Amino acid sequence: AQSVSQHNHHVILSEAASLELGCNYSYGGTVNLFWYVQYPGQHLQLLLKYFSGDPLVKGIKGFEAEFIKSKFSFNLRKPSVQWSDTAEYFCAGGSSNTGKLIFGQGTTLQVKP
Amino acid sequence: NAGVTQTPKFRILKIGQSMTLQCTQDMNHNYMYWYRQDPGMGLKLIYYSVGAGITDKGEVPNGYNVSRSTTEDFPLRLELAAPSQTSVYFCASSDKQGENTGELFFGEGSRLTVL
């Protein structure tokens, strides 16, 4: 069955610390992968996406993610977090064939000033 | 520039009542989705549609129904509301880019409480 799982449910960091959030997917065939962010009181917005090509994808606000096919992973990274990065982060995976898009459980990131 | 519009934003239902959450988009997107968001559970896909007249079940379809008679509209119906359906519901749409599913555009959400 198609699934997306996120390892970390709640992460607390100090400002300027480095961030890595794990995401694993279980899909057959061609997969499209996304990271979305939900700031407090707002709806989800796209951080970055991977369809094909260069496995290292750069998104908005200094975020990047690396698609590692052999590990079925698409981890999100940021070298130095800011207090404004406090939010909930969701990994999502979709099938090119069906259009079905599944989300992981989400990771709450709290950045202490 | 409306994007994805959901109504109502808030609703309280009694057990056994029925209601429809409305969703409309003005971006001419083929794909539309309904998700529910519960604390610690992320977003769960209820139903989705790849075009007018076509709908399919997602991860948690039980207790819900959808229809897609036009490209713009994708209403979600709860026939017999249950407390387990207390949640925040998000409608989303995307445009298929070639062979790839594109970025999702979300509505602002509908908070439903069933008492």
mmCIF file of N, CA, C and O in Angstrom, chain A residues 2 9 30 32 34 36 38 42-46 49 51-52 88 90 94-106, chain B residues 31 33 35 37-38 40-45 48 50 57-59 90 96-97 99-109:
data_model
loop_
_atom_site.group_PDB
_atom_site.id
_atom_site.type_symbol
_atom_site.label_atom_id
_atom_site.label_comp_id
_atom_site.label_asym_id
_atom_site.label_seq_id
_atom_site.Cartn_x
_atom_site.Cartn_y
_atom_site.Cartn_z
ATOM 1 N N GLN A 2 0.386 2.300 -0.623
ATOM 2 C CA GLN A 2 1.137 3.535 -0.649
ATOM 3 C C GLN A 2 1.132 4.163 0.734
ATOM 4 O O GLN A 2 0.096 4.209 1.400
ATOM 5 N N HIS A 9 8.160 13.433 15.350
ATOM 6 C CA HIS A 9 6.852 14.051 15.528
ATOM 7 C C HIS A 9 6.966 15.453 16.117
ATOM 8 O O HIS A 9 6.140 16.310 15.825
ATOM 9 N N THR A 30 6.657 5.518 -10.569
ATOM 10 C CA THR A 30 7.159 6.889 -10.475
ATOM 11 C C THR A 30 6.446 7.637 -9.357
ATOM 12 O O THR A 30 5.226 7.610 -9.262
ATOM 13 N N ASN A 32 6.121 11.308 -7.055
ATOM 14 C CA ASN A 32 6.377 12.736 -6.888
ATOM 15 C C ASN A 32 6.375 13.033 -5.401
ATOM 16 O O ASN A 32 5.502 12.551 -4.673
ATOM 17 N N PHE A 34 6.855 15.871 -2.061
ATOM 18 C CA PHE A 34 6.651 17.262 -1.684
ATOM 19 C C PHE A 34 6.935 17.442 -0.194
ATOM 20 O O PHE A 34 6.780 16.527 0.600
ATOM 21 N N TYR A 36 5.461 20.306 2.555
ATOM 22 C CA TYR A 36 4.586 21.448 2.808
ATOM 23 C C TYR A 36 4.821 21.941 4.224
ATOM 24 O O TYR A 36 5.186 21.169 5.112
ATOM 25 N N GLN A 38 2.999 24.342 7.419
ATOM 26 C CA GLN A 38 1.791 24.992 7.938
ATOM 27 C C GLN A 38 2.181 25.849 9.130
ATOM 28 O O GLN A 38 2.491 25.326 10.207
ATOM 29 N N GLN A 42 -2.461 29.126 9.807
ATOM 30 C CA GLN A 42 -2.525 29.253 8.352
ATOM 31 C C GLN A 42 -2.723 27.887 7.709
ATOM 32 O O GLN A 42 -2.600 26.852 8.352
ATOM 33 N N HIS A 43 -3.051 27.886 6.422
ATOM 34 C CA HIS A 43 -3.168 26.608 5.749
ATOM 35 C C HIS A 43 -1.844 26.234 5.097
ATOM 36 O O HIS A 43 -0.878 26.994 5.129
ATOM 37 N N LEU A 44 -1.767 25.038 4.563
ATOM 38 C CA LEU A 44 -0.512 24.504 4.058
ATOM 39 C C LEU A 44 -0.024 25.266 2.837
ATOM 40 O O LEU A 44 -0.809 25.680 1.988
ATOM 41 N N GLN A 45 1.301 25.403 2.769
ATOM 42 C CA GLN A 45 1.900 25.984 1.574
ATOM 43 C C GLN A 45 3.125 25.167 1.180
ATOM 44 O O GLN A 45 3.788 24.562 2.019
ATOM 45 N N LEU A 46 3.428 25.174 -0.100
ATOM 46 C CA LEU A 46 4.490 24.330 -0.633
ATOM 47 C C LEU A 46 5.869 24.896 -0.301
ATOM 48 O O LEU A 46 6.127 26.080 -0.486
ATOM 49 N N LYS A 49 9.439 20.605 -4.087
ATOM 50 C CA LYS A 49 8.873 19.407 -4.710
ATOM 51 C C LYS A 49 9.930 18.728 -5.565
ATOM 52 O O LYS A 49 10.855 19.371 -6.061
ATOM 53 N N PHE A 51 10.099 15.958 -8.813
ATOM 54 C CA PHE A 51 9.441 15.118 -9.814
ATOM 55 C C PHE A 51 10.446 14.174 -10.452
ATOM 56 O O PHE A 51 10.218 12.979 -10.575
ATOM 57 N N SER A 52 11.589 14.736 -10.895
ATOM 58 C CA SER A 52 12.611 13.936 -11.549
ATOM 59 C C SER A 52 13.863 14.799 -11.654
ATOM 60 O O SER A 52 13.870 15.964 -11.252
ATOM 61 N N GLU A 88 4.451 23.460 11.473
ATOM 62 C CA GLU A 88 4.312 22.024 11.272
ATOM 63 C C GLU A 88 4.687 21.704 9.823
ATOM 64 O O GLU A 88 4.276 22.404 8.897
ATOM 65 N N PHE A 90 5.001 18.875 6.689
ATOM 66 C CA PHE A 90 4.400 17.662 6.170
ATOM 67 C C PHE A 90 5.111 17.207 4.905
ATOM 68 O O PHE A 90 5.314 17.980 3.977
ATOM 69 N N GLY A 94 3.041 11.402 -4.116
ATOM 70 C CA GLY A 94 1.965 11.190 -5.066
ATOM 71 C C GLY A 94 2.395 10.299 -6.206
ATOM 72 O O GLY A 94 3.570 10.259 -6.575
ATOM 73 N N SER A 95 1.415 9.636 -6.751
ATOM 74 C CA SER A 95 1.661 8.780 -7.902
ATOM 75 C C SER A 95 1.402 9.557 -9.180
ATOM 76 O O SER A 95 0.365 10.207 -9.310
ATOM 77 N N SER A 96 2.327 9.482 -10.111
ATOM 78 C CA SER A 96 2.123 10.142 -11.400
ATOM 79 C C SER A 96 0.965 9.498 -12.152
ATOM 80 O O SER A 96 0.294 10.151 -12.944
ATOM 81 N N ASN A 97 0.723 8.237 -11.878
ATOM 82 C CA ASN A 97 -0.297 7.531 -12.647
ATOM 83 C C ASN A 97 -1.714 7.845 -12.201
ATOM 84 O O ASN A 97 -2.627 7.942 -13.012
ATOM 85 N N THR A 98 -1.895 7.986 -10.898
ATOM 86 C CA THR A 98 -3.261 8.109 -10.377
ATOM 87 C C THR A 98 -3.609 9.512 -9.900
ATOM 88 O O THR A 98 -4.777 9.826 -9.755
ATOM 89 N N GLY A 99 -2.637 10.316 -9.586
ATOM 90 C CA GLY A 99 -2.906 11.635 -9.011
ATOM 91 C C GLY A 99 -3.168 11.603 -7.523
ATOM 92 O O GLY A 99 -3.361 12.633 -6.892
ATOM 93 N N LYS A 100 -3.191 10.444 -6.927
ATOM 94 C CA LYS A 100 -3.434 10.314 -5.488
ATOM 95 C C LYS A 100 -2.238 10.865 -4.723
ATOM 96 O O LYS A 100 -1.099 10.543 -5.041
ATOM 97 N N LEU A 101 -2.481 11.676 -3.696
ATOM 98 C CA LEU A 101 -1.417 12.324 -2.941
ATOM 99 C C LEU A 101 -1.618 12.069 -1.463
ATOM 100 O O LEU A 101 -2.622 12.471 -0.887
ATOM 101 N N ILE A 102 -0.645 11.409 -0.843
ATOM 102 C CA ILE A 102 -0.726 10.990 0.552
ATOM 103 C C ILE A 102 0.251 11.815 1.389
ATOM 104 O O ILE A 102 1.387 12.045 0.967
ATOM 105 N N PHE A 103 -0.206 12.202 2.582
ATOM 106 C CA PHE A 103 0.627 12.970 3.496
ATOM 107 C C PHE A 103 1.143 12.101 4.636
ATOM 108 O O PHE A 103 0.492 11.141 5.058
ATOM 109 N N GLY A 104 2.314 12.477 5.150
ATOM 110 C CA GLY A 104 2.815 11.891 6.379
ATOM 111 C C GLY A 104 2.109 12.506 7.577
ATOM 112 O O GLY A 104 1.254 13.374 7.453
ATOM 113 N N GLN A 105 2.510 12.037 8.767
ATOM 114 C CA GLN A 105 1.825 12.443 9.993
ATOM 115 C C GLN A 105 2.148 13.868 10.415
ATOM 116 O O GLN A 105 1.457 14.456 11.239
ATOM 117 N N GLY A 106 3.209 14.411 9.872
ATOM 118 C CA GLY A 106 3.599 15.772 10.212
ATOM 119 C C GLY A 106 4.634 15.812 11.321
ATOM 120 O O GLY A 106 4.691 14.923 12.181
ATOM 121 N N TYR B 31 -7.438 18.250 -10.871
ATOM 122 C CA TYR B 31 -7.405 17.410 -9.685
ATOM 123 C C TYR B 31 -7.957 18.164 -8.485
ATOM 124 O O TYR B 31 -7.602 19.306 -8.239
ATOM 125 N N TYR B 33 -9.127 17.435 -4.154
ATOM 126 C CA TYR B 33 -8.919 16.524 -3.025
ATOM 127 C C TYR B 33 -9.683 17.020 -1.806
ATOM 128 O O TYR B 33 -9.856 18.219 -1.612
ATOM 129 N N TYR B 35 -9.181 16.394 2.334
ATOM 130 C CA TYR B 35 -8.400 15.835 3.421
ATOM 131 C C TYR B 35 -9.058 16.215 4.742
ATOM 132 O O TYR B 35 -9.714 17.241 4.857
ATOM 133 N N GLN B 37 -7.748 16.791 8.816
ATOM 134 C CA GLN B 37 -6.542 16.960 9.621
ATOM 135 C C GLN B 37 -6.893 16.819 11.079
ATOM 136 O O GLN B 37 -7.710 17.570 11.619
ATOM 137 N N ASP B 38 -6.279 15.855 11.732
ATOM 138 C CA ASP B 38 -6.466 15.610 13.157
ATOM 139 C C ASP B 38 -5.118 15.716 13.851
ATOM 140 O O ASP B 38 -4.098 15.318 13.287
ATOM 141 N N GLY B 40 -1.729 15.227 15.455
ATOM 142 C CA GLY B 40 -0.823 14.081 15.514
ATOM 143 C C GLY B 40 -1.024 13.054 14.420
ATOM 144 O O GLY B 40 -0.301 12.055 14.372
ATOM 145 N N MET B 41 -2.005 13.281 13.572
ATOM 146 C CA MET B 41 -2.314 12.291 12.522
ATOM 147 C C MET B 41 -1.990 12.810 11.137
ATOM 148 O O MET B 41 -2.107 12.082 10.149
ATOM 149 N N GLY B 42 -1.621 14.063 11.028
ATOM 150 C CA GLY B 42 -1.343 14.627 9.712
ATOM 151 C C GLY B 42 -2.619 14.819 8.918
ATOM 152 O O GLY B 42 -3.699 14.980 9.482
ATOM 153 N N LEU B 43 -2.503 14.789 7.628
ATOM 154 C CA LEU B 43 -3.658 14.909 6.744
ATOM 155 C C LEU B 43 -3.975 13.541 6.172
ATOM 156 O O LEU B 43 -3.095 12.859 5.656
ATOM 157 N N LYS B 44 -5.228 13.178 6.257
ATOM 158 C CA LYS B 44 -5.671 11.916 5.688
ATOM 159 C C LYS B 44 -6.564 12.206 4.478
ATOM 160 O O LYS B 44 -7.491 12.998 4.564
ATOM 161 N N LEU B 45 -6.275 11.524 3.385
ATOM 162 C CA LEU B 45 -7.037 11.726 2.161
ATOM 163 C C LEU B 45 -8.373 11.006 2.259
ATOM 164 O O LEU B 45 -8.421 9.794 2.504
ATOM 165 N N TYR B 48 -10.683 11.852 -3.716
ATOM 166 C CA TYR B 48 -10.069 12.733 -4.677
ATOM 167 C C TYR B 48 -10.708 12.537 -6.045
ATOM 168 O O TYR B 48 -11.445 11.560 -6.265
ATOM 169 N N VAL B 50 -9.885 13.241 -10.373
ATOM 170 C CA VAL B 50 -8.920 13.626 -11.401
ATOM 171 C C VAL B 50 -9.580 14.385 -12.543
ATOM 172 O O VAL B 50 -8.902 14.740 -13.522
ATOM 173 N N LYS B 57 -11.789 6.809 -3.976
ATOM 174 C CA LYS B 57 -11.603 6.802 -2.529
ATOM 175 C C LYS B 57 -10.152 7.043 -2.179
ATOM 176 O O LYS B 57 -9.239 6.615 -2.878
ATOM 177 N N GLY B 58 -9.976 7.715 -1.045
ATOM 178 C CA GLY B 58 -8.652 7.901 -0.503
ATOM 179 C C GLY B 58 -8.386 6.919 0.626
ATOM 180 O O GLY B 58 -8.800 5.765 0.567
ATOM 181 N N GLU B 59 -7.745 7.406 1.692
ATOM 182 C CA GLU B 59 -7.384 6.535 2.814
ATOM 183 C C GLU B 59 -8.531 6.306 3.781
ATOM 184 O O GLU B 59 -8.638 5.233 4.389
ATOM 185 N N PHE B 90 -9.931 20.015 4.796
ATOM 186 C CA PHE B 90 -9.296 20.864 3.793
ATOM 187 C C PHE B 90 -9.610 20.345 2.399
ATOM 188 O O PHE B 90 -9.442 19.155 2.119
ATOM 189 N N LYS B 96 -2.489 18.995 -13.241
ATOM 190 C CA LYS B 96 -1.551 17.955 -13.649
ATOM 191 C C LYS B 96 -0.588 18.542 -14.665
ATOM 192 O O LYS B 96 -0.990 19.069 -15.678
ATOM 193 N N GLN B 97 0.701 18.480 -14.373
ATOM 194 C CA GLN B 97 1.712 19.032 -15.250
ATOM 195 C C GLN B 97 2.365 17.881 -16.006
ATOM 196 O O GLN B 97 3.202 17.176 -15.482
ATOM 197 N N GLU B 99 3.028 14.491 -16.837
ATOM 198 C CA GLU B 99 2.728 13.238 -16.166
ATOM 199 C C GLU B 99 2.808 13.379 -14.665
ATOM 200 O O GLU B 99 2.707 12.412 -13.937
ATOM 201 N N ASN B 100 2.968 14.601 -14.178
ATOM 202 C CA ASN B 100 3.200 14.788 -12.747
ATOM 203 C C ASN B 100 2.068 15.532 -12.077
ATOM 204 O O ASN B 100 1.479 16.435 -12.643
ATOM 205 N N THR B 101 1.804 15.160 -10.860
ATOM 206 C CA THR B 101 0.831 15.888 -10.065
ATOM 207 C C THR B 101 1.475 17.162 -9.556
ATOM 208 O O THR B 101 2.553 17.129 -8.987
ATOM 209 N N GLY B 102 0.829 18.272 -9.776
ATOM 210 C CA GLY B 102 1.414 19.558 -9.427
ATOM 211 C C GLY B 102 1.196 19.956 -7.988
ATOM 212 O O GLY B 102 0.670 19.213 -7.181
ATOM 213 N N GLU B 103 1.592 21.140 -7.688
ATOM 214 C CA GLU B 103 1.459 21.719 -6.358
ATOM 215 C C GLU B 103 -0.005 21.797 -5.957
ATOM 216 O O GLU B 103 -0.872 22.154 -6.762
ATOM 217 N N LEU B 104 -0.283 21.469 -4.708
ATOM 218 C CA LEU B 104 -1.638 21.582 -4.180
ATOM 219 C C LEU B 104 -1.896 23.010 -3.729
ATOM 220 O O LEU B 104 -1.066 23.626 -3.081
ATOM 221 N N PHE B 105 -3.080 23.499 -4.033
ATOM 222 C CA PHE B 105 -3.547 24.781 -3.519
ATOM 223 C C PHE B 105 -4.692 24.469 -2.557
ATOM 224 O O PHE B 105 -5.673 23.835 -2.940
ATOM 225 N N PHE B 106 -4.548 24.939 -1.329
ATOM 226 C CA PHE B 106 -5.500 24.575 -0.284
ATOM 227 C C PHE B 106 -6.509 25.675 -0.025
ATOM 228 O O PHE B 106 -6.211 26.869 -0.130
ATOM 229 N N GLY B 107 -7.693 25.251 0.363
ATOM 230 C CA GLY B 107 -8.657 26.168 0.930
ATOM 231 C C GLY B 107 -8.287 26.474 2.374
ATOM 232 O O GLY B 107 -7.322 25.923 2.907
ATOM 233 N N GLU B 108 -9.062 27.333 3.006
ATOM 234 C CA GLU B 108 -8.723 27.772 4.372
ATOM 235 C C GLU B 108 -9.177 26.792 5.438
ATOM 236 O O GLU B 108 -8.862 26.970 6.605
ATOM 237 N N GLY B 109 -9.907 25.788 5.057
ATOM 238 C CA GLY B 109 -10.313 24.763 6.017
ATOM 239 C C GLY B 109 -11.709 24.984 6.569
ATOM 240 O O GLY B 109 -12.208 26.114 6.631
#
